[in-house]
Short mmCIF file of C-alpha atoms and ligand atoms in Angstrom, two decimals:
data_model
loop_
_atom_site.label_atom_id
_atom_site.label_comp_id
_atom_site.label_asym_id
_atom_site.label_seq_id
_atom_site.Cartn_x
_atom_site.Cartn_y
_atom_site.Cartn_z
CA UNK C 1 14.75 10.64 -6.78
CA UNK C 2 17.66 8.29 -7.41
CA UNK C 3 16.65 5.59 -9.83
CA UNK C 4 18.13 2.17 -10.33
CA UNK C 5 19.99 1.52 -13.58
CA UNK C 6 17.53 -0.54 -15.60
CA UNK C 7 14.02 -0.82 -16.94
CA UNK C 8 12.20 -4.11 -17.53
CA UNK C 9 9.86 -3.92 -20.51
CA UNK C 10 7.38 -6.32 -22.09
CA UNK C 11 5.18 -5.26 -24.99
CA UNK C 12 1.79 -6.74 -25.83
CA UNK C 13 -0.57 -6.56 -28.78
CA UNK C 14 -4.06 -8.00 -29.07
CA UNK C 15 -2.96 -9.88 -32.20
CA UNK C 16 0.30 -11.43 -30.97
CA UNK C 17 0.06 -11.39 -27.17
CA UNK C 18 3.11 -10.75 -24.98
CA UNK C 19 6.44 -10.25 -26.78
CA UNK C 20 9.90 -11.21 -25.52
CA UNK C 21 10.76 -9.37 -22.26
CA UNK C 22 13.75 -7.05 -22.25
CA UNK C 23 15.84 -5.53 -19.52
CA UNK C 24 17.58 -2.42 -20.82
CA UNK C 25 19.43 0.57 -19.33
CA UNK C 26 16.97 3.01 -17.73
CA UNK C 27 15.54 5.10 -20.56
CA UNK C 28 12.63 7.23 -21.72
CA UNK C 29 9.66 5.46 -23.22
CA UNK C 30 8.37 6.67 -26.54
CA UNK C 31 4.61 7.10 -26.91
CA UNK C 32 2.41 8.30 -29.71
CA UNK C 33 0.59 11.50 -28.59
CA UNK C 34 -2.62 9.59 -29.31
CA UNK C 35 -1.66 6.68 -26.98
CA UNK C 36 -4.74 5.58 -25.03
CA UNK C 37 -2.99 5.88 -21.64
CA UNK C 38 -2.61 9.64 -22.21
CA UNK C 39 -6.30 10.16 -22.96
CA UNK C 40 -8.37 7.71 -20.96
CA UNK C 41 -6.09 6.71 -18.13
CA UNK C 42 -5.47 3.05 -18.97
CA UNK C 43 -2.80 2.61 -16.32
CA UNK C 44 -2.34 0.35 -13.32
CA UNK C 45 0.64 -0.15 -11.06
CA UNK C 46 2.09 -1.84 -8.00
CA UNK C 47 4.31 -0.77 -5.13
CA UNK C 48 6.52 -3.45 -3.62
CA UNK C 49 9.99 -3.66 -2.11
CA UNK C 50 13.15 -5.78 -2.22
CA UNK C 51 15.07 -6.05 1.06
CA UNK C 52 18.50 -7.28 2.08
CA UNK C 53 18.83 -9.60 5.07
CA UNK C 54 21.71 -9.62 7.57
CA UNK C 55 23.61 -12.13 5.40
CA UNK C 56 23.37 -9.89 2.33
CA UNK C 57 20.68 -11.89 0.50
CA UNK C 58 18.15 -9.92 -1.55
CA UNK C 59 14.57 -10.84 -0.65
CA UNK C 60 11.04 -10.10 -1.78
CA UNK C 61 8.10 -9.86 0.60
CA UNK C 62 4.86 -11.66 -0.35
CA UNK C 63 5.43 -10.66 -4.02
CA UNK C 64 2.70 -12.98 -5.35
CA UNK C 65 0.07 -10.78 -3.65
CA UNK C 66 1.31 -7.70 -5.51
CA UNK C 67 1.42 -9.49 -8.84
CA UNK C 68 -2.06 -11.00 -8.43
CA UNK C 69 -3.32 -7.53 -7.49
CA UNK C 70 -1.65 -6.05 -10.60
CA UNK C 71 -3.52 -8.60 -12.71
CA UNK C 72 -6.85 -7.77 -11.04
CA UNK C 73 -6.21 -4.03 -11.59
CA UNK C 74 -5.32 -4.66 -15.25
CA UNK C 75 -8.43 -6.78 -15.83
CA UNK C 76 -10.64 -4.06 -14.29
CA UNK C 77 -9.56 -1.55 -16.95
CA UNK C 78 -9.41 -4.01 -19.87
CA UNK C 79 -5.60 -4.15 -19.95
CA UNK C 80 -3.97 -7.54 -20.62
CA UNK C 81 -3.03 -9.75 -17.66
CA UNK C 82 0.29 -11.56 -17.29
CA UNK C 83 1.28 -14.97 -15.94
CA UNK C 84 2.08 -13.94 -12.35
CA UNK C 85 4.77 -16.57 -11.78
CA UNK C 86 6.53 -15.60 -15.04
CA UNK C 87 6.39 -11.92 -14.07
CA UNK C 88 7.85 -12.82 -10.67
CA UNK C 89 10.80 -14.49 -12.41
CA UNK C 90 11.34 -11.37 -14.54
CA UNK C 91 11.22 -9.13 -11.50
CA UNK C 92 13.74 -11.38 -9.76
CA UNK C 93 16.11 -11.04 -12.75
CA UNK C 94 15.61 -7.28 -12.59
CA UNK C 95 16.24 -7.16 -8.81
CA UNK C 96 19.41 -9.22 -9.17
CA UNK C 97 20.73 -6.64 -11.67
CA UNK C 98 19.91 -3.82 -9.26
CA UNK C 99 21.22 -5.48 -6.10
CA UNK C 100 23.73 -2.73 -5.42
CA UNK C 101 20.79 -0.36 -4.83
CA UNK C 102 19.47 -2.45 -1.93
CA UNK C 103 21.48 -1.01 0.94
CA UNK C 104 21.96 -3.57 3.68
CA UNK C 105 20.92 -1.23 6.48
CA UNK C 106 17.81 -1.36 8.68
CA UNK C 107 14.88 0.44 7.07
CA UNK C 108 16.46 0.54 3.60
CA UNK C 109 14.99 -1.21 0.59
CA UNK C 110 14.56 -1.04 -3.17
CA UNK C 111 11.09 0.23 -4.11
CA UNK C 112 9.79 -1.57 -7.21
CA UNK C 113 7.18 -0.02 -9.43
CA UNK C 114 5.63 -2.40 -12.00
CA UNK C 115 3.24 -0.61 -14.38
CA UNK C 116 0.95 -1.55 -17.27
CA UNK C 117 -0.22 1.09 -19.77
CA UNK C 118 -2.21 1.08 -23.01
CA UNK C 119 -0.05 2.20 -25.94
CA UNK C 120 -2.45 1.85 -28.91
CA UNK C 121 -2.99 5.13 -30.67
CA UNK C 122 -6.55 5.26 -31.89
CA UNK C 123 -8.68 7.90 -30.18
CA UNK C 124 -11.72 5.65 -29.78
CA UNK C 125 -12.73 4.85 -26.22
CA UNK C 126 -12.38 1.09 -26.53
CA UNK C 127 -10.45 -1.82 -25.03
CA UNK C 128 -6.68 -1.41 -25.51
CA UNK C 129 -5.15 -3.28 -28.46
CA UNK C 130 -1.51 -2.63 -27.47
CA UNK C 131 0.12 -2.35 -24.06
CA UNK C 132 3.46 -1.99 -22.32
CA UNK C 133 4.31 -3.60 -19.01
CA UNK C 134 7.41 -2.13 -17.41
CA UNK C 135 9.15 -2.05 -14.06
CA UNK C 136 11.47 0.60 -12.63
CA UNK C 137 12.99 0.88 -9.17
CA UNK C 138 14.49 3.35 -6.73
CA UNK C 139 16.35 2.90 -3.46
CA UNK C 140 14.49 4.18 -0.40
CA UNK C 141 15.52 4.76 3.19
CA UNK C 142 13.54 4.57 6.46
CA UNK C 143 10.20 6.41 6.18
CA UNK C 144 10.56 7.70 9.73
CA UNK C 145 14.27 8.51 9.79
CA UNK C 146 13.95 10.61 12.97
CA UNK C 147 11.49 8.34 14.81
CA UNK C 148 7.75 8.04 14.26
CA UNK C 149 5.85 11.16 13.31
CA UNK C 150 2.14 10.96 14.14
CA UNK C 151 -0.11 12.73 11.64
CA UNK C 152 -3.36 14.68 11.91
CA UNK C 153 -6.20 13.69 9.58
CA UNK C 154 -9.10 15.68 8.27
CA UNK C 155 -12.19 13.50 7.75
CA UNK C 156 -14.12 14.28 4.60
CA UNK C 157 -17.64 12.99 4.05
CA UNK C 158 -18.30 11.40 0.67
CA UNK C 159 -20.78 14.15 -0.25
CA UNK C 160 -17.85 16.62 -0.21
CA UNK C 161 -15.11 14.49 -1.79
CA UNK C 162 -14.69 10.77 -2.33
CA UNK C 163 -12.03 8.46 -3.73
CA UNK C 164 -14.21 5.36 -4.07
CA UNK C 165 -17.88 4.47 -4.43
CA UNK C 166 -19.94 1.27 -4.53
CA UNK C 167 -19.43 -0.45 -7.86
CA UNK C 168 -16.45 1.79 -8.69
CA UNK C 169 -12.78 0.82 -8.93
CA UNK C 170 -11.43 2.14 -5.60
CA UNK C 171 -10.26 -1.35 -4.67
CA UNK C 172 -7.78 -1.41 -7.57
CA UNK C 173 -4.40 0.26 -7.95
CA UNK C 174 -5.26 2.15 -11.13
CA UNK C 175 -3.86 5.60 -11.88
CA UNK C 176 -7.32 7.15 -12.29
CA UNK C 177 -8.00 6.72 -8.55
CA UNK C 178 -5.18 9.00 -7.44
CA UNK C 179 -5.17 12.27 -9.40
CA UNK C 180 -8.72 13.27 -8.31
CA UNK C 181 -7.66 13.00 -4.64
CA UNK C 182 -4.88 15.56 -4.85
CA UNK C 183 -6.91 18.80 -5.03
CA UNK C 184 -9.02 17.97 -1.91
CA UNK C 185 -5.83 16.77 -0.18
CA UNK C 186 -4.01 19.98 -1.08
CA UNK C 187 -6.87 22.00 0.42
CA UNK C 188 -6.68 19.93 3.63
CA UNK C 189 -2.91 20.46 3.77
CA UNK C 190 -3.46 24.22 3.53
CA UNK C 191 -5.67 23.86 6.62
CA UNK C 192 -2.81 22.14 8.46
CA UNK C 193 -3.69 18.44 8.03
CA UNK C 194 -1.28 15.87 6.60
CA UNK C 195 -3.85 13.53 5.05
CA UNK C 196 -7.55 13.13 4.35
CA UNK C 197 -9.63 10.43 5.99
CA UNK C 198 -12.07 9.31 3.30
CA UNK C 199 -15.55 8.56 4.66
CA UNK C 200 -18.32 6.74 2.88
CA UNK C 201 -22.13 6.88 2.97
CA UNK C 202 -24.57 9.05 4.90
CA UNK C 203 -23.38 7.44 8.16
CA UNK C 204 -19.74 8.50 7.53
CA UNK C 205 -18.12 5.08 7.60
CA UNK C 206 -14.32 4.95 7.72
CA UNK C 207 -12.59 3.74 4.54
CA UNK C 208 -8.92 4.76 4.16
CA UNK C 209 -6.58 7.66 4.91
CA UNK C 210 -4.55 9.05 2.00
CA UNK C 211 -3.15 5.89 0.46
CA UNK C 212 -3.11 3.84 3.65
CA UNK C 213 -5.48 1.29 5.12
CA UNK C 214 -6.75 2.24 8.55
CA UNK C 215 -6.72 0.42 11.90
CA UNK C 216 -8.43 1.40 15.13
CA UNK C 217 -7.83 -0.08 18.58
CA UNK C 218 -10.74 0.18 21.03
CA UNK C 219 -10.95 -0.91 24.64
CA UNK C 220 -14.26 -2.75 24.87
CA UNK C 221 -16.99 -2.62 27.52
CA UNK C 222 -15.37 -5.27 29.64
CA UNK C 223 -12.29 -3.42 30.85
CA UNK C 224 -9.00 -4.71 29.45
CA UNK C 225 -10.48 -6.44 26.47
CA UNK C 226 -9.32 -4.88 23.23
CA UNK C 227 -10.69 -4.85 19.70
CA UNK C 228 -8.56 -4.21 16.59
CA UNK C 229 -10.83 -2.93 13.83
CA UNK C 230 -10.24 -2.34 10.13
CA UNK C 231 -12.87 -1.72 7.42
CA UNK C 232 -13.86 -4.80 5.39
CA UNK C 233 -12.83 -5.53 1.77
CA UNK C 234 -16.21 -4.43 0.38
CA UNK C 235 -14.86 -2.80 -2.78
CA UNK C 236 -14.38 0.63 -1.16
CA UNK C 237 -10.77 0.15 -0.04
CA UNK C 238 -7.52 -1.10 -1.48
CA UNK C 239 -6.71 -4.64 -0.27
CA UNK C 240 -3.31 -3.75 1.19
CA UNK C 241 -0.54 -6.30 1.68
CA UNK C 242 0.41 -4.53 4.91
CA UNK C 243 -3.25 -4.62 6.02
CA UNK C 244 -3.22 -8.37 5.51
CA UNK C 245 0.06 -8.69 7.47
CA UNK C 246 -1.39 -6.76 10.42
CA UNK C 247 -4.54 -8.91 10.44
CA UNK C 248 -2.54 -12.17 10.23
CA UNK C 249 -0.13 -11.15 12.98
CA UNK C 250 -2.99 -9.92 15.18
CA UNK C 251 -4.86 -13.22 14.80
CA UNK C 252 -1.66 -15.13 15.53
CA UNK C 253 -0.30 -13.08 18.43
CA UNK C 254 -3.05 -10.91 19.96
CA UNK C 255 -6.16 -13.09 19.70
CA UNK C 256 -4.71 -15.76 22.05
CA UNK C 257 -4.65 -13.11 24.78
CA UNK C 258 -8.29 -12.20 24.30
CA UNK C 259 -8.19 -9.56 21.58
CA UNK C 260 -11.08 -9.34 19.13
CA UNK C 261 -9.86 -8.91 15.55
CA UNK C 262 -12.59 -7.37 13.39
CA UNK C 263 -12.93 -6.60 9.70
CA UNK C 264 -16.10 -4.57 10.03
CA UNK C 265 -17.76 -1.25 9.29
CA UNK C 266 -16.99 1.53 11.74
CA UNK C 267 -18.55 5.02 11.60
CA UNK C 268 -17.19 8.34 12.86
CA UNK C 269 -19.96 8.35 15.51
CA UNK C 270 -18.58 5.15 17.07
CA UNK C 271 -15.05 6.58 17.11
CA UNK C 272 -16.22 9.83 18.71
CA UNK C 273 -18.21 7.95 21.31
CA UNK C 274 -15.23 5.70 22.12
CA UNK C 275 -12.90 8.71 22.38
CA UNK C 276 -15.37 10.44 24.74
CA UNK C 277 -15.50 7.35 26.94
CA UNK C 278 -11.71 7.03 27.01
CA UNK C 279 -11.87 3.82 24.98
CA UNK C 280 -10.10 4.96 21.80
CA UNK C 281 -6.65 3.48 22.36
CA UNK C 282 -4.80 3.91 19.02
CA UNK C 283 -5.34 4.68 15.36
CA UNK C 284 -2.79 3.92 12.64
CA UNK C 285 -2.49 3.63 8.87
CA UNK C 286 -0.69 0.85 6.97
CA UNK C 287 1.07 0.69 3.61
CA UNK C 288 4.27 -0.54 1.97
CA UNK C 289 5.95 2.90 2.15
CA UNK C 290 5.80 3.48 5.93
CA UNK C 291 4.67 -0.01 7.15
CA UNK C 292 2.63 1.73 9.88
CA UNK C 293 1.87 5.41 10.34
CA UNK C 294 0.63 6.60 13.75
CA UNK C 295 -2.33 8.99 13.79
CA UNK C 296 -2.61 11.68 16.44
CA UNK C 297 -5.99 13.25 15.71
CA UNK C 298 -8.97 13.31 13.35
CA UNK C 299 -10.79 16.57 12.61
CA UNK C 300 -14.44 15.80 11.84
CA UNK C 301 -16.51 18.92 11.20
CA UNK C 302 -16.18 20.93 14.40
CA UNK C 303 -15.04 17.93 16.43
CA UNK C 304 -11.36 17.21 17.03
CA UNK C 305 -10.95 13.56 17.99
CA UNK C 306 -7.77 12.75 19.91
CA UNK C 307 -6.62 9.26 18.98
CA UNK C 308 -5.08 8.10 22.24
CA UNK C 309 -1.52 9.48 22.07
CA UNK C 310 -0.12 11.48 24.97
CA UNK C 311 1.19 14.89 23.94
CA UNK C 312 4.82 13.90 23.49
CA UNK C 313 4.16 10.30 22.50
CA UNK C 314 5.18 9.56 18.91
CA UNK C 315 3.32 6.29 18.40
CA UNK C 316 1.09 3.91 20.32
CA UNK C 317 2.53 0.68 21.70
CA UNK C 318 0.48 -1.55 19.38
CA UNK C 319 1.37 0.54 16.32
CA UNK C 320 5.07 0.24 17.17
CA UNK C 321 4.73 -3.48 17.83
CA UNK C 322 3.23 -4.15 14.39
CA UNK C 323 6.07 -2.24 12.72
CA UNK C 324 8.60 -4.33 14.63
CA UNK C 325 6.82 -7.62 13.85
CA UNK C 326 6.41 -6.88 10.13
CA UNK C 327 9.97 -5.58 9.66
CA UNK C 328 11.34 -8.64 11.46
CA UNK C 329 9.80 -10.76 8.70
CA UNK C 330 10.71 -8.36 5.85
CA UNK C 331 14.41 -8.40 6.82
CA UNK C 332 14.30 -12.09 7.83
CA UNK C 333 15.29 -11.34 11.41
CA UNK C 334 12.44 -13.78 11.95
CA UNK C 335 12.70 -16.46 9.27
CA UNK C 336 9.18 -16.75 7.78
CA UNK C 337 7.64 -17.85 4.44
CA UNK C 338 6.44 -14.28 3.70
CA UNK C 339 10.02 -13.33 2.85
CA UNK C 340 11.59 -15.15 -0.11
CA UNK C 341 15.29 -14.92 -1.03
CA UNK C 342 15.43 -14.05 -4.74
CA UNK C 343 17.96 -16.87 -5.15
CA UNK C 344 15.13 -19.31 -4.40
CA UNK C 345 12.90 -18.01 -7.21
CA UNK C 346 13.67 -19.21 -10.75
C1 PLP S 401 -1.14 0.90 -2.15
C2 PLP S 401 -2.28 1.39 -1.35
C3 PLP S 401 -2.50 0.99 -0.01
C4 PLP S 401 -1.53 0.14 0.75
O1 PLP S 401 -1.33 -1.13 0.23
P1 PLP S 401 -0.02 -1.96 0.58
O2 PLP S 401 -0.16 -3.20 -0.26
O3 PLP S 401 -0.08 -2.26 2.04
O4 PLP S 401 1.15 -1.12 0.22
C5 PLP S 401 -3.64 1.44 0.63
N1 PLP S 401 -4.52 2.26 0.01
C6 PLP S 401 -4.34 2.68 -1.26
C7 PLP S 401 -5.36 3.57 -1.87
C8 PLP S 401 -3.22 2.27 -1.97
O5 PLP S 401 -3.03 2.70 -3.22
#
């Protein structure tokens, strides 16, 4: 992984609050072996991108959502929160220093990784008394450099493996949510699947796939009426920025032509029934890394559910449309308030 040149760092202590921010050359961070992050997982993070528009201006995409989410994640694990507008200004200073890593080509961007960890070194399991907020970055290219690649999911019921549970912290971007998913995911990969589809409850409700939010397009009873469905923000899924973009764009551009846009529970049984009746049109995942990720099939026990793609088709039409619509705003091909030139933030 190529990394950008710098690291943004801000230290915090319970006694003195946040210290003066520093941007330094990229470097190792020094931690006491007893640091709380290494023992109890006090860590939260964000994933966001800086883009370059056709005129060469660096831009951020809905950054306030990421920074508010970072604060909610931090609060959930008793880490200190930060003034989101001040952090945005720091990130802008950081991005300006790293501008040469934002290649002005379609699909390229600078991935930004803000993190907060607990650095206090007492072994008691208590609220952190010292923390470090930092941000690093790396340039990334198009996720699908050779065209879309549809993936096959293996559905796993929550009795077998789960990433989130009612009252848990699955709706936050905290490190502790990710490591426990890797062993079940590795096992699914060995069986030939690219990602797990995490189900919830005895009725096998859909939650998320890997680290993507999930969308399902159904043709409804009345022929030629369509429903776009995604699970609700009930604490079991991560509130994705890309998820929100898809919902907003769908309400703006699909609802006027009769589409139903639903944030609602959907079980495997409904998906299987729709597929059997020829009404499962498309399934796709969303996230900052890929924008949208087409899904070809879902293995559910002994049942293989085909998700509407023809054999040689790489992505559904609606999936491809959302990618086009979202990227048009990210790269300011369509001028829209979601994309902010860093020069306008100070
Ligand atoms: C980050 C993440 C997503 C996607 O969120 P975006 O804001 O769209 O990038 C979805 N699910 C999980 C578990 C995640 O960590």
